[in-house]
CSV table of C-alpha atoms in Angstrom, one decimal:
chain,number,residue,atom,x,y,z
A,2,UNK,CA,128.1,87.2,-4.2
A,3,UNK,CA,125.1,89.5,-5.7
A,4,UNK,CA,123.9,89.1,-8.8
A,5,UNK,CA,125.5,91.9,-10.5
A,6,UNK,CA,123.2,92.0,-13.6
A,7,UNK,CA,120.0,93.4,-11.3
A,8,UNK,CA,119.5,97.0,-11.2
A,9,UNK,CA,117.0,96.9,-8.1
A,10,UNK,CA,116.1,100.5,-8.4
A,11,UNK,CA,115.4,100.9,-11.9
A,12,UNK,CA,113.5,97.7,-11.6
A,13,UNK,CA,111.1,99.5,-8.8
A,14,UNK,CA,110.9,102.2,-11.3
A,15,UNK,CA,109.9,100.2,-14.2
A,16,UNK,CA,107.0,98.3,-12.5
A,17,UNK,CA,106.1,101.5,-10.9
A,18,UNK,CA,105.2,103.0,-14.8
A,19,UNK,CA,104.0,99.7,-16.0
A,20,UNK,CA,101.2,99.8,-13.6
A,21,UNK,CA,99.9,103.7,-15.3
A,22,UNK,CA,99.8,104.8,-11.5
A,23,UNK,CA,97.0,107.3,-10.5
A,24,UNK,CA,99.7,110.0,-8.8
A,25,UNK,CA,97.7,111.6,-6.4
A,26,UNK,CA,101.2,112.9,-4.9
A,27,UNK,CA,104.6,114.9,-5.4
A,28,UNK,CA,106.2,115.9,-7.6
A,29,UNK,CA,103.6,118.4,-9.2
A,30,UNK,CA,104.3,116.8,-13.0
A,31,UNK,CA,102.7,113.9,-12.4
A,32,UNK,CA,105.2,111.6,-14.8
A,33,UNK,CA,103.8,113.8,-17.8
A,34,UNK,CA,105.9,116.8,-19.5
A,35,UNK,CA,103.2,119.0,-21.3
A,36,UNK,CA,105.5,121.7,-23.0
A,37,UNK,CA,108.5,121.1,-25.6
A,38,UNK,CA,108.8,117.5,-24.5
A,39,UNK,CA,112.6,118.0,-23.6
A,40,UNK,CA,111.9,115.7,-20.4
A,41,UNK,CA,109.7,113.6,-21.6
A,42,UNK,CA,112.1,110.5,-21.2
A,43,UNK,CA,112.7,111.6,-17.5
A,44,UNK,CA,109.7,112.8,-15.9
A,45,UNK,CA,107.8,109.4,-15.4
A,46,UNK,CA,110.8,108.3,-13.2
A,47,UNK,CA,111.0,111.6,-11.2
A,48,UNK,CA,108.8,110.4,-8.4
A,49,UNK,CA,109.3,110.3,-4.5
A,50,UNK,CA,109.1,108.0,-1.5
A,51,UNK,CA,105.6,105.4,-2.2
A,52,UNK,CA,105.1,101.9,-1.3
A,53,UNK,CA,107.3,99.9,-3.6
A,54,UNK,CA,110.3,102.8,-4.5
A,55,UNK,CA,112.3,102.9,-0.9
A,56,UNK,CA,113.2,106.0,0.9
A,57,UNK,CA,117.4,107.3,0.6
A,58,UNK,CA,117.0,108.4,4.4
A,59,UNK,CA,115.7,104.7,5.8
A,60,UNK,CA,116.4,102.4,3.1
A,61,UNK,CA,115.6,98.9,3.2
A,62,UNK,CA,113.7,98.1,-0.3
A,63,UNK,CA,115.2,98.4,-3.8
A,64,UNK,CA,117.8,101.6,-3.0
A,65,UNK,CA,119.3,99.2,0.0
A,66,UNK,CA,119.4,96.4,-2.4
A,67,UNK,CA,121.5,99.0,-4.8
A,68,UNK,CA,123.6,100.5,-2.3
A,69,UNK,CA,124.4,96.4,-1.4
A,70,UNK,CA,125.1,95.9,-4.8
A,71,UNK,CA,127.6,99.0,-5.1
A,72,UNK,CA,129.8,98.1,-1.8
A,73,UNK,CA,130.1,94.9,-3.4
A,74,UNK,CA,131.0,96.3,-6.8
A,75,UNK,CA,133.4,98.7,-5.2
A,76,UNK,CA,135.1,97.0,-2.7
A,77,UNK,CA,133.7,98.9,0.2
A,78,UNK,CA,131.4,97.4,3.8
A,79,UNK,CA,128.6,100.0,2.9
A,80,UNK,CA,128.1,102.0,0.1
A,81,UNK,CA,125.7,105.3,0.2
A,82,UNK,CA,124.2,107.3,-2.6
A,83,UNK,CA,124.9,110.9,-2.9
A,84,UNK,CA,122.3,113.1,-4.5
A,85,UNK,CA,123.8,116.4,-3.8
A,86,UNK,CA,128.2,115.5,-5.3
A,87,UNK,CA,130.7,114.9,-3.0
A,88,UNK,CA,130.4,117.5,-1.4
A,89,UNK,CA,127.9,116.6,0.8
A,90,UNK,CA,130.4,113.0,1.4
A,91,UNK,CA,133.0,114.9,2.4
A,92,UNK,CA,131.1,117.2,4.7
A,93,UNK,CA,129.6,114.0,6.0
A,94,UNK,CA,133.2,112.0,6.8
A,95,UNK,CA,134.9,115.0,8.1
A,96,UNK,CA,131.5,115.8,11.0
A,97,UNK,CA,131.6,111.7,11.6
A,98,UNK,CA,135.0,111.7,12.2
A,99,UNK,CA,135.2,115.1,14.5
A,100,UNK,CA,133.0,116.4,17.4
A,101,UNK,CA,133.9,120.3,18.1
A,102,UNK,CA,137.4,121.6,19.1
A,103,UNK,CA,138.7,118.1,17.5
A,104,UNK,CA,141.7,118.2,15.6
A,105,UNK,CA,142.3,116.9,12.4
A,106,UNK,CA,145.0,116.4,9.6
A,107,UNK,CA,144.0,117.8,6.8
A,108,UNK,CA,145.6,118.1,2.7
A,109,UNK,CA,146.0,122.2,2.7
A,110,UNK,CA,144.8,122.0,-0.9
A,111,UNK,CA,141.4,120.2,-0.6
A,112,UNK,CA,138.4,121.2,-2.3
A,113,UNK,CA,136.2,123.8,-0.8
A,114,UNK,CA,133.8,121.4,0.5
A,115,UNK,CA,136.7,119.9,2.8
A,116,UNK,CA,136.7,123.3,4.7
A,117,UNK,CA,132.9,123.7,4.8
A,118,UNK,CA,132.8,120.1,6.8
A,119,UNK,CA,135.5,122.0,9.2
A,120,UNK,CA,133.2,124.7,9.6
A,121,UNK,CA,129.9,122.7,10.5
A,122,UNK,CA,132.4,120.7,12.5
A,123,UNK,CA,134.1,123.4,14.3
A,124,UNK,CA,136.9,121.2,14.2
A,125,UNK,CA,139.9,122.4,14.6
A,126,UNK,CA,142.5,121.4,11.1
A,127,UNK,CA,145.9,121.1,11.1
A,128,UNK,CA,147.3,121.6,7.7
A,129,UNK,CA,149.8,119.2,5.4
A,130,UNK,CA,151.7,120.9,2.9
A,131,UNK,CA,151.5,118.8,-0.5
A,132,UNK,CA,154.4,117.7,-2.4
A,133,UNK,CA,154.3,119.2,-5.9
A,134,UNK,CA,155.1,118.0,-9.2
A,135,UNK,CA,158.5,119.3,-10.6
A,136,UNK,CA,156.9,119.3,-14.2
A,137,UNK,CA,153.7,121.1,-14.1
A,138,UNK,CA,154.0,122.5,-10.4
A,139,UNK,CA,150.4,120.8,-9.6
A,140,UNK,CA,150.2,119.9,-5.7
A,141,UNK,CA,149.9,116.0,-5.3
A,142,UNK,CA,149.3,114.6,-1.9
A,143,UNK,CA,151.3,115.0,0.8
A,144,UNK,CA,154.0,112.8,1.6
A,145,UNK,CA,153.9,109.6,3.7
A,146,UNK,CA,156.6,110.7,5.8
A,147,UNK,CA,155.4,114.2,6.2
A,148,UNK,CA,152.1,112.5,7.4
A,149,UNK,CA,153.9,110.0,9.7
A,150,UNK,CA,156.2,113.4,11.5
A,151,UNK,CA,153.0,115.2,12.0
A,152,UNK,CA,151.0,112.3,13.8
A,153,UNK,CA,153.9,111.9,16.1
A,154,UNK,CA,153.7,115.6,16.6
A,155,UNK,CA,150.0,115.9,17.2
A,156,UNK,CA,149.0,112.5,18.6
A,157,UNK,CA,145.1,114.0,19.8
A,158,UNK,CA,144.2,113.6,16.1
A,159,UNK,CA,140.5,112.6,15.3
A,160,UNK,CA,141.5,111.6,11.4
A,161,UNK,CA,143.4,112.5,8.5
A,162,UNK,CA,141.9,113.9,5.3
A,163,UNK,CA,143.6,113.5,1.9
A,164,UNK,CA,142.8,113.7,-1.7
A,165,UNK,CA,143.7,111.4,-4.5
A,166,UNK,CA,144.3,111.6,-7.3
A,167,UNK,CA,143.8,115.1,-7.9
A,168,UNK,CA,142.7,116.9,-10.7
A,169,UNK,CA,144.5,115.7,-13.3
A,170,UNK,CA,144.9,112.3,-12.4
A,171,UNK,CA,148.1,112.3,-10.6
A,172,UNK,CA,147.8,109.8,-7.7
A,173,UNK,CA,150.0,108.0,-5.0
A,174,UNK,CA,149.0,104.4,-3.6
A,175,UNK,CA,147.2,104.8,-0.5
A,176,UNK,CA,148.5,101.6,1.0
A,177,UNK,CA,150.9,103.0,2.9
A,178,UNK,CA,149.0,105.8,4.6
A,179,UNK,CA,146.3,103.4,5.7
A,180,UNK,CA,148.9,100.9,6.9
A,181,UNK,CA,150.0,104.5,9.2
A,182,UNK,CA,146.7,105.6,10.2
A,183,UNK,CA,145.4,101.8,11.5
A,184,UNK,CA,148.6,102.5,13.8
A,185,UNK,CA,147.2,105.6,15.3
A,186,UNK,CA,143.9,103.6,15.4
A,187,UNK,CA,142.5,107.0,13.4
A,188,UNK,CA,140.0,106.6,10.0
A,189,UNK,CA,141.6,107.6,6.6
A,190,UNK,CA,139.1,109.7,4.8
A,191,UNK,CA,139.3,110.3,1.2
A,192,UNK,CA,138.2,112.5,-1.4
A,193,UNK,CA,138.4,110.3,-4.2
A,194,UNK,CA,136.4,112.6,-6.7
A,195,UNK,CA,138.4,111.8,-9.5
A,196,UNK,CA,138.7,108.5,-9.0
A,197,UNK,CA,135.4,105.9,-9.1
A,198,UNK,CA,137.1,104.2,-11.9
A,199,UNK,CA,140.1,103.0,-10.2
A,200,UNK,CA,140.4,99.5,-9.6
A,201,UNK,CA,138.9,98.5,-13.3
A,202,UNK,CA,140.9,96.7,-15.7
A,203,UNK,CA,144.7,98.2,-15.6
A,204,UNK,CA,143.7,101.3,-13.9
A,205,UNK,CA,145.6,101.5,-10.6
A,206,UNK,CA,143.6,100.6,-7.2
A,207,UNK,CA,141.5,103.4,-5.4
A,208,UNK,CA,141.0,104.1,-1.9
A,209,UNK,CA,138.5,100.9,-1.1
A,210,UNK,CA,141.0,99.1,-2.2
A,211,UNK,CA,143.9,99.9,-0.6
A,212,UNK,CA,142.4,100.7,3.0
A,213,UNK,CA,141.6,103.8,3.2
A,214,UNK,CA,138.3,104.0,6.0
A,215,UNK,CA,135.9,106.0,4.0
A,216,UNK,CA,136.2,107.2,0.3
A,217,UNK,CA,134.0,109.5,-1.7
A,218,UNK,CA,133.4,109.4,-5.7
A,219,UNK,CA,132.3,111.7,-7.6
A,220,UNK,CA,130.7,108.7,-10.1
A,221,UNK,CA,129.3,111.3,-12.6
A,222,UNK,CA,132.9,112.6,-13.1
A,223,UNK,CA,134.6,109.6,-14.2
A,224,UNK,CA,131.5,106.8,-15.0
A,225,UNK,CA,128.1,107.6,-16.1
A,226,UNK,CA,125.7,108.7,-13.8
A,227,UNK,CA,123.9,112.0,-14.1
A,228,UNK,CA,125.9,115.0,-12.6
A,229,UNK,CA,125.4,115.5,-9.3
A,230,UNK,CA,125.1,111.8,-8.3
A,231,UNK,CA,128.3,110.0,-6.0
A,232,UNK,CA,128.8,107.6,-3.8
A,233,UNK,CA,130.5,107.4,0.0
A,234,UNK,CA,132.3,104.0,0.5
A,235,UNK,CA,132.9,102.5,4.0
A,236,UNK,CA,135.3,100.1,5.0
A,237,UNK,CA,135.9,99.1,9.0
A,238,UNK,CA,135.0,100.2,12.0
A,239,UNK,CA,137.0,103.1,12.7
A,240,UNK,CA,134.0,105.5,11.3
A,241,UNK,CA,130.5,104.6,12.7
A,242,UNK,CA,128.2,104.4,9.7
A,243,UNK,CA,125.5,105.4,11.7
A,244,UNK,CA,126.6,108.8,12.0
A,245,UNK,CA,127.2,108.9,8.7
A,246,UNK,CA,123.9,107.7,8.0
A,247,UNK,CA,122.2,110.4,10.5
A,248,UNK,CA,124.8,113.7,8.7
A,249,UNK,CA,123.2,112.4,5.0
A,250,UNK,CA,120.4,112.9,6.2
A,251,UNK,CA,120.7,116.1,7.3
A,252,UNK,CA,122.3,117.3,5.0
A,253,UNK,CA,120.7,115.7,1.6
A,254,UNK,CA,117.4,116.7,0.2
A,255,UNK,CA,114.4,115.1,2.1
A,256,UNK,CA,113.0,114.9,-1.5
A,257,UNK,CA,116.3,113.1,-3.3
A,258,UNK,CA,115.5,112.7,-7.2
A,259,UNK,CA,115.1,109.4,-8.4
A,260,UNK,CA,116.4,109.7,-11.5
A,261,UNK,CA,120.0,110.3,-10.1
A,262,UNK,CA,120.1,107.6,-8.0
A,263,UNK,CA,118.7,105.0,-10.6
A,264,UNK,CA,121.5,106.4,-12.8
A,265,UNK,CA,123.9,104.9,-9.7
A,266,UNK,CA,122.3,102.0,-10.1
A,267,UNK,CA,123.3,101.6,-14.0
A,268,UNK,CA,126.8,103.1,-13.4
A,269,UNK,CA,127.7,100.6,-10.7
A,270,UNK,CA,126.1,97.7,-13.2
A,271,UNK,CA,128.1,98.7,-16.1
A,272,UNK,CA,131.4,98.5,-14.3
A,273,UNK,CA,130.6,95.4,-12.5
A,274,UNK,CA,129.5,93.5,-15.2
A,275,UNK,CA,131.6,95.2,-18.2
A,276,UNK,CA,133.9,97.6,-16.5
A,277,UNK,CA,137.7,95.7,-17.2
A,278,UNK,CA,136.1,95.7,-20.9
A,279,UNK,CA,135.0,98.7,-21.3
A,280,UNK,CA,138.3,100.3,-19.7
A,281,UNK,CA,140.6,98.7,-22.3
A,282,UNK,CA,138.5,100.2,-24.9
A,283,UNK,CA,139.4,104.0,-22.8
A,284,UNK,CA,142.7,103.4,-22.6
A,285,UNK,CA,143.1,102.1,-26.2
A,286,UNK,CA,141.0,105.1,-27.1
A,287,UNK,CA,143.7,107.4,-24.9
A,288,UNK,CA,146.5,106.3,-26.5
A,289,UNK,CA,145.1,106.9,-30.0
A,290,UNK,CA,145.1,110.9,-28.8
A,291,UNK,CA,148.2,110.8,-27.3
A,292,UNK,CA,150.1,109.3,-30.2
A,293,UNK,CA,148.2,110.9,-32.4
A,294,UNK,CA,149.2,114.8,-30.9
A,295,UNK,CA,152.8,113.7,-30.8
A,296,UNK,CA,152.8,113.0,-33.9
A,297,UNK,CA,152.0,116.0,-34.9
A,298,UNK,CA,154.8,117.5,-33.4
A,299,UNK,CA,154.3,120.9,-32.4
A,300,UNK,CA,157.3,121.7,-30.4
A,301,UNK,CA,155.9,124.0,-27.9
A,302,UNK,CA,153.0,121.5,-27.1
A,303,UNK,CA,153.5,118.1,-25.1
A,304,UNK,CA,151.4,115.5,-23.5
A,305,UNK,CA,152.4,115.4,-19.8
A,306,UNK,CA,153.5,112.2,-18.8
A,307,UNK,CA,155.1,110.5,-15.9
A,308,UNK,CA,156.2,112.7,-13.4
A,309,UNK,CA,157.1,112.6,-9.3
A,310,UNK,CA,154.0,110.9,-8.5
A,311,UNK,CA,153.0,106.9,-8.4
A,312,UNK,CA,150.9,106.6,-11.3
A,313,UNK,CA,149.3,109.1,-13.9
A,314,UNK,CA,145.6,108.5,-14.7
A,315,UNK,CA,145.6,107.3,-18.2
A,316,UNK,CA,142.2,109.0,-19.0
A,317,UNK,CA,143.1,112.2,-17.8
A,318,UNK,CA,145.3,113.8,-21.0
A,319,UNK,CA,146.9,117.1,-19.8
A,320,UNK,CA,148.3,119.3,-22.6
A,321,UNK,CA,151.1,121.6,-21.4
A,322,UNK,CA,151.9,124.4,-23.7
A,323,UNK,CA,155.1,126.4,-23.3
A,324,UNK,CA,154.5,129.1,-25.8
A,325,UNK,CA,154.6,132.5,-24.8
A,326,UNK,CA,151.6,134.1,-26.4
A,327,UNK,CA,149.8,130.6,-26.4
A,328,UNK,CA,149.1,129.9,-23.3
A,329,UNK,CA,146.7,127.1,-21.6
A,330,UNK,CA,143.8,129.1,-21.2
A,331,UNK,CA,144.5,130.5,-25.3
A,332,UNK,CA,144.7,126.8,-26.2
A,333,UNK,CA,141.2,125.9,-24.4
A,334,UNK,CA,139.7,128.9,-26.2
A,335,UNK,CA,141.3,127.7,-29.1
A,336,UNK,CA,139.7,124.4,-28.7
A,337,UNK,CA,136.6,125.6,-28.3
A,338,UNK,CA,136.2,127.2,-30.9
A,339,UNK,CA,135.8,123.9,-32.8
A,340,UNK,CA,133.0,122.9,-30.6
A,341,UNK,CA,135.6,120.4,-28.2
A,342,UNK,CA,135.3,121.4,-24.3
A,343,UNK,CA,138.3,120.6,-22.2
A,344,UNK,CA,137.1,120.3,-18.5
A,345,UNK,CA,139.7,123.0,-17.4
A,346,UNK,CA,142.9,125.5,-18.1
A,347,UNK,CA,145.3,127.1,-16.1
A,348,UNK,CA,148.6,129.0,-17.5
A,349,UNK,CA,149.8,126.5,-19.1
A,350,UNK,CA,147.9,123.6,-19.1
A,351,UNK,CA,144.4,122.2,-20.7
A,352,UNK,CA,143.1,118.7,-19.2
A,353,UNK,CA,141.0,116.3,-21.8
A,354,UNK,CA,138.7,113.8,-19.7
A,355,UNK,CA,138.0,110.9,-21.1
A,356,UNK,CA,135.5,108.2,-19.9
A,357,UNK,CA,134.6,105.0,-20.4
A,358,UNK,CA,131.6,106.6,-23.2
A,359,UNK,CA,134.2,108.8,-25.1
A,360,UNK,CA,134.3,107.5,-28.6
A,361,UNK,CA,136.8,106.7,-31.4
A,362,UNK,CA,135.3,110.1,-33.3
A,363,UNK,CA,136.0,112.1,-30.3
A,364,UNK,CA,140.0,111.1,-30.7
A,365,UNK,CA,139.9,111.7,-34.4
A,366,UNK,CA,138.4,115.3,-34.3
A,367,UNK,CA,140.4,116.2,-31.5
A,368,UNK,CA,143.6,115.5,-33.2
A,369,UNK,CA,142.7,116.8,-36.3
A,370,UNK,CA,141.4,120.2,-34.7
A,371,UNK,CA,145.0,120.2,-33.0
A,372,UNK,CA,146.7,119.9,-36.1
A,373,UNK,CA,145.3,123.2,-36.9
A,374,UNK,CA,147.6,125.1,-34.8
A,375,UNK,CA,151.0,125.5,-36.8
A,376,UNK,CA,149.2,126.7,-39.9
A,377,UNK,CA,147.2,129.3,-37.8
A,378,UNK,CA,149.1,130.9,-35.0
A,379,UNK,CA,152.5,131.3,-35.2
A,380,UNK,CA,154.6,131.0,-32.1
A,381,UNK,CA,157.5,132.8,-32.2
A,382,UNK,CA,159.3,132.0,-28.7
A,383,UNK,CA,159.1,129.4,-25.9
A,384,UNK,CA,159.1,129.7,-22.4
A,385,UNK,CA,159.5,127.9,-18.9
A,386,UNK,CA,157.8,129.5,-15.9
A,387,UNK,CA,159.8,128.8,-12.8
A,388,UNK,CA,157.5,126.6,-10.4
A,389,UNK,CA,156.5,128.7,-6.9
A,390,UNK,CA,153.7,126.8,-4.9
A,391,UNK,CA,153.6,128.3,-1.1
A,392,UNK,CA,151.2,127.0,1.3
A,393,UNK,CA,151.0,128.0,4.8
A,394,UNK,CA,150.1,125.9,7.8
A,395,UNK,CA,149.7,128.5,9.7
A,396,UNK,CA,146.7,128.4,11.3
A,397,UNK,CA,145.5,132.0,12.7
A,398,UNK,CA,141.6,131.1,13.0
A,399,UNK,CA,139.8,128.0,12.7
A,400,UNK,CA,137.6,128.0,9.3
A,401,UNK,CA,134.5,128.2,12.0
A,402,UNK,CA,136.0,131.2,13.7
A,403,UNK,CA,136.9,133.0,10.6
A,404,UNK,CA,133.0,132.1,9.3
A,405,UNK,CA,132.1,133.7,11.9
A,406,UNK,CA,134.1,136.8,11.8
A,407,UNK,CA,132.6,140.5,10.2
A,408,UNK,CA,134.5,140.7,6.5
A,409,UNK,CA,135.6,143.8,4.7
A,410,UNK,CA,136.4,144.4,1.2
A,411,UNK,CA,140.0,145.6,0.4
A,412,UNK,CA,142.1,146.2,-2.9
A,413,UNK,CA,144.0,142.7,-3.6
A,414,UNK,CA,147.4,144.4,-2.3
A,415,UNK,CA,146.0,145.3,1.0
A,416,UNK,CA,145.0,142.0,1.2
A,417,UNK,CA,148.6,140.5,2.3
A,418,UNK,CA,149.1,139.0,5.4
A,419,UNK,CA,145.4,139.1,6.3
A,420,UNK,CA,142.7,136.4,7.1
A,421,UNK,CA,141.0,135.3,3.8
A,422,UNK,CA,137.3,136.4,4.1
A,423,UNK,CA,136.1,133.5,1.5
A,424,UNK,CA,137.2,130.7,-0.1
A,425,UNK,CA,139.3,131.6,-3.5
C-alpha cells in the first residue's frame, strides 16, 4: 500500500520555488507574472522538464511516483496522466488496440474523438447500435447481447469500444461485457469521461473496477483537476502499455504543463484519502435539489429518474420539461439568466453537474431561481415528443477513407443518403 497522503508532484514543485531558482530556461515567464497579476498563483509552478520535476514522456521521479499513486487509488495496473482530455486517451486505446485494416467494435454514438483514433488507425469499425432510454430517448450503451451476436458474427475483432455512462449519467455495469470480451481474449476499452468518480462511497463501480482493459477519465469533469487534465487506466495484459506509452507520446505536448498534472496529483489525493466522505456530502447535497424542485411542483417540469438503464448517476440532475413553448434549451436560457450554467440542453432537457465541490448555496439558489417559473411564464399546454433515434451500421467508407475523400458543400436536403463530410 502507498501512502496516500503524499502528493509527489506537488512536493517536487514546492521544493523547486523554495530554492528561488535562477531560470535560465523555458517557459519565457520565468515563475514571475508582470501584468494584472491574474496568474500570479500559477506561473511559479508552470515550469518544464529540470533535474528534480520528472519528464510525462520517460517518467521515473515524482510524476511516476503520482501516476503509482493514482493506479492504486483507482483500481487500475498503470495509470497515465493526460494533458491534452480524453481525447488523446481514447485516440491512444483505439491505435494500441488496432494496426491498419483491423477491425473493431465500436458504440455508433461515441464521442468524436472515438472516430479520430479510427482515422489515425485506419482501422476498420464495425458499428453497435445503442439501446435507448424509453423516457428521454438518450442512447445508453449497447446491449450485452447485441455485443455477444456481433463477436460471434465477426470473430477477427481487434477490440470493442464502448462508452459509460454517458452524458447524463446513465450507466450499465460493465461486468458482464468484460466477463464476454476475456472470452474472445480481446481488450475492453472505455471511455469513461463521465465517470472518475465511480467507485467512491455509494456511487456505483466504474470500468477499473469491473474489468474493463483500459478506461479513460475525464478527472476535471467529475473531480477537481484543471480542465483539460485525465487519466488512462490499465488493467491486464490484453493491451500492451508500452504502446500506449509510445502513442502518448506522440500525441501529447512535448512541453506538458505542470500545473495540470500537479492538479492530478491533488484530485487523486482528495478521493483517496476523503473521497467516500466527501461523496455523501454530493449526494446529500443532490437530494436537497431534487426534493427541493419537486416540491415546487411545476407540472410540466420533472427530475428524470430511473429509467431502462442499471443505475442513474446521482450527481448528474437532468431536468425534462414537457412544455410546449418551454423547451430545454428556453429553460437553460432561462437559468442563465440568473447567473446558474447548466453544462448542456437539448429539446427537452437541461443537465445540472454536480461535483464533489458544489456547495449547499449552490442547491438553495438553484431551487429558488426555479421557483421563479410559474409566476413568470405561463405555460399553457404540454406535450410528449414521440422518441425516433436511428443509427445506421452501415458502413460505406471507413472514417480514414472518407478523411481522405474531396468534400462538397450541399443544402441540408441534398445531403440524404450521402457520406457525411465532417463530424456533426
Amino acid at each position: 500500500m502507498l501512502d496516500q497522503q503524499e502528493v509527489p508532484l506537488v512536493q517536487a514543485l514546492e521544493e523547486y520555488n523554495k530554492k528561488e531558482p535562477v531560470r535560465f530556461h523555458v517557459p519565457g515567464h520565468k515563475g514571475r507574472e508582470r501584468n494584472t497579476g491574474f496568474f500570479s498563483n500559477i506561473y511559479p509552478y508552470d515550469v518544464t522538464e529540470i533535474p528534480g520535476l520528472d519528464d510525462l514522456h520517460d517518467a521515473q521521479e515524482a510524476i511516476l511516483k503520482a501516476q503509482q499513486l493514482a493506479a492504486e487509488a483507482f483500481g487500475a495496473d498503470e495509470t497515465f496522466f493526460l494533458i491534452g482530455g480524453s481525447t488523446v486517451g481514447n485516440i491512444a486505446m483505439v491505435m494500441a488496440a488496432c494496426h491498419p485494416g483491423d477491425q473493431i467494435l465500436v458504440q455508433r454514438n461515441v464521442h468524436k474523438s472515438v472516430i479520430h483514433g479510427l482515422i489515425l488507425a485506419r482501422a476498420k469499425p464495425i458499428y453497435l447500435n445503442p439501446e435507448i432510454d424509453r423516457t428521454t430517448g438518450h442512447a445508453l450503451t449497447v446491449s450485452v447481447n447485441h455485443l455477444k451476436k456481433m463477436l460471434n458474427l465477426n470473430p477477427q475483432v481487434k477490440a470493442v469500444f464502448l462508452s459509460n455512462p454517458n452524458y447524463y449519467g446513465m450507466g450499465m455495469r460493465l461486468r458482464p461485457y468484460a466477463e464476454l470480451c476475456n472470452e474472445y481474449h480481446i481488450p475492453l476499452l472505455v471511455d469513461e469521461a463521465h465517470g472518475a468518480h465511480m467507485g467512491f462511497g455509494s456511487i456505483p463501480s466504474g470500468g477499473m473496477q469491473e474489468g474493463a482493459t483500459a478506461v479513460v477519465q475525464s478527472t476535471h469533469k467529475m473531480l477537481t483537476s484543471m480542465t483539460m487534465s485525465s487519466m488512462l487506466h490499465l488493467k491486464g495484459d490484453l493491451l500492451d502499455s508500452g504502446r500506449i506509452r509510445q502513442l502518448l507520446a506522440m500525441l501529447q505536448s512535448s512541453s506538458p504543463s505542470y500545473p495540470l498534472m500537479a492538479s492530478l496529483d491533488l484530485a487523486r489525493r482528495e478521493m483517496a484519502t476523503k473521497g467516500n466522505e466527501r461523496i455523501a456530502s454530493s449526494l446529500t447535497l443532490a437530494r436537497q435539489l431534487v426534493q427541493g424542485i419537486k416540491n415546487l411542483n411545476i407540472q410540466w417540469l420533472q427530475v428524470v429518474e430511473q429509467g431502462n438503464y442499471d443505475y442513474l448517476d446521482p450527481l448528474k440532475i437532468t431536468l425534462r420539461t414537457t412544455a410546449c413553448e418551454f423547451n430545454g434549451h428556453k429553460l437553460k436560457q432561462f437559468l442563465e439568466g440568473y447567473h446558474i450554467y447548466p453544462e448542456l440542453a437539448d429539446d427537452r432537457h437541461v443537465l445540472l453537474l454536480l461535483s464533489v465541490n458544489t456547495t449547499k448555496r449552490d442547491v438553495q439558489r438553484t431551487v429558488e431561481v426555479i421557483s421563479y417559473l410559474p409566476k413568470l411564464h405561463s405555460v399553457v399546454g404540454n406535450t410528449e415528443h414521440p422518441i425516433a433515434h436511428l443509427f445506421s451500421q452501415e458502413v460505406v467508407l471507413t472514417p480514414h477513407e472518407a478523411f481522405y475523400r474531396e468534400t462538397k458543400m450541399v443544402p441540408w436536403r441534398e445531403a440524404i443518403g450521402q457520406i457525411c463530410g465532417e463530424l456533426i
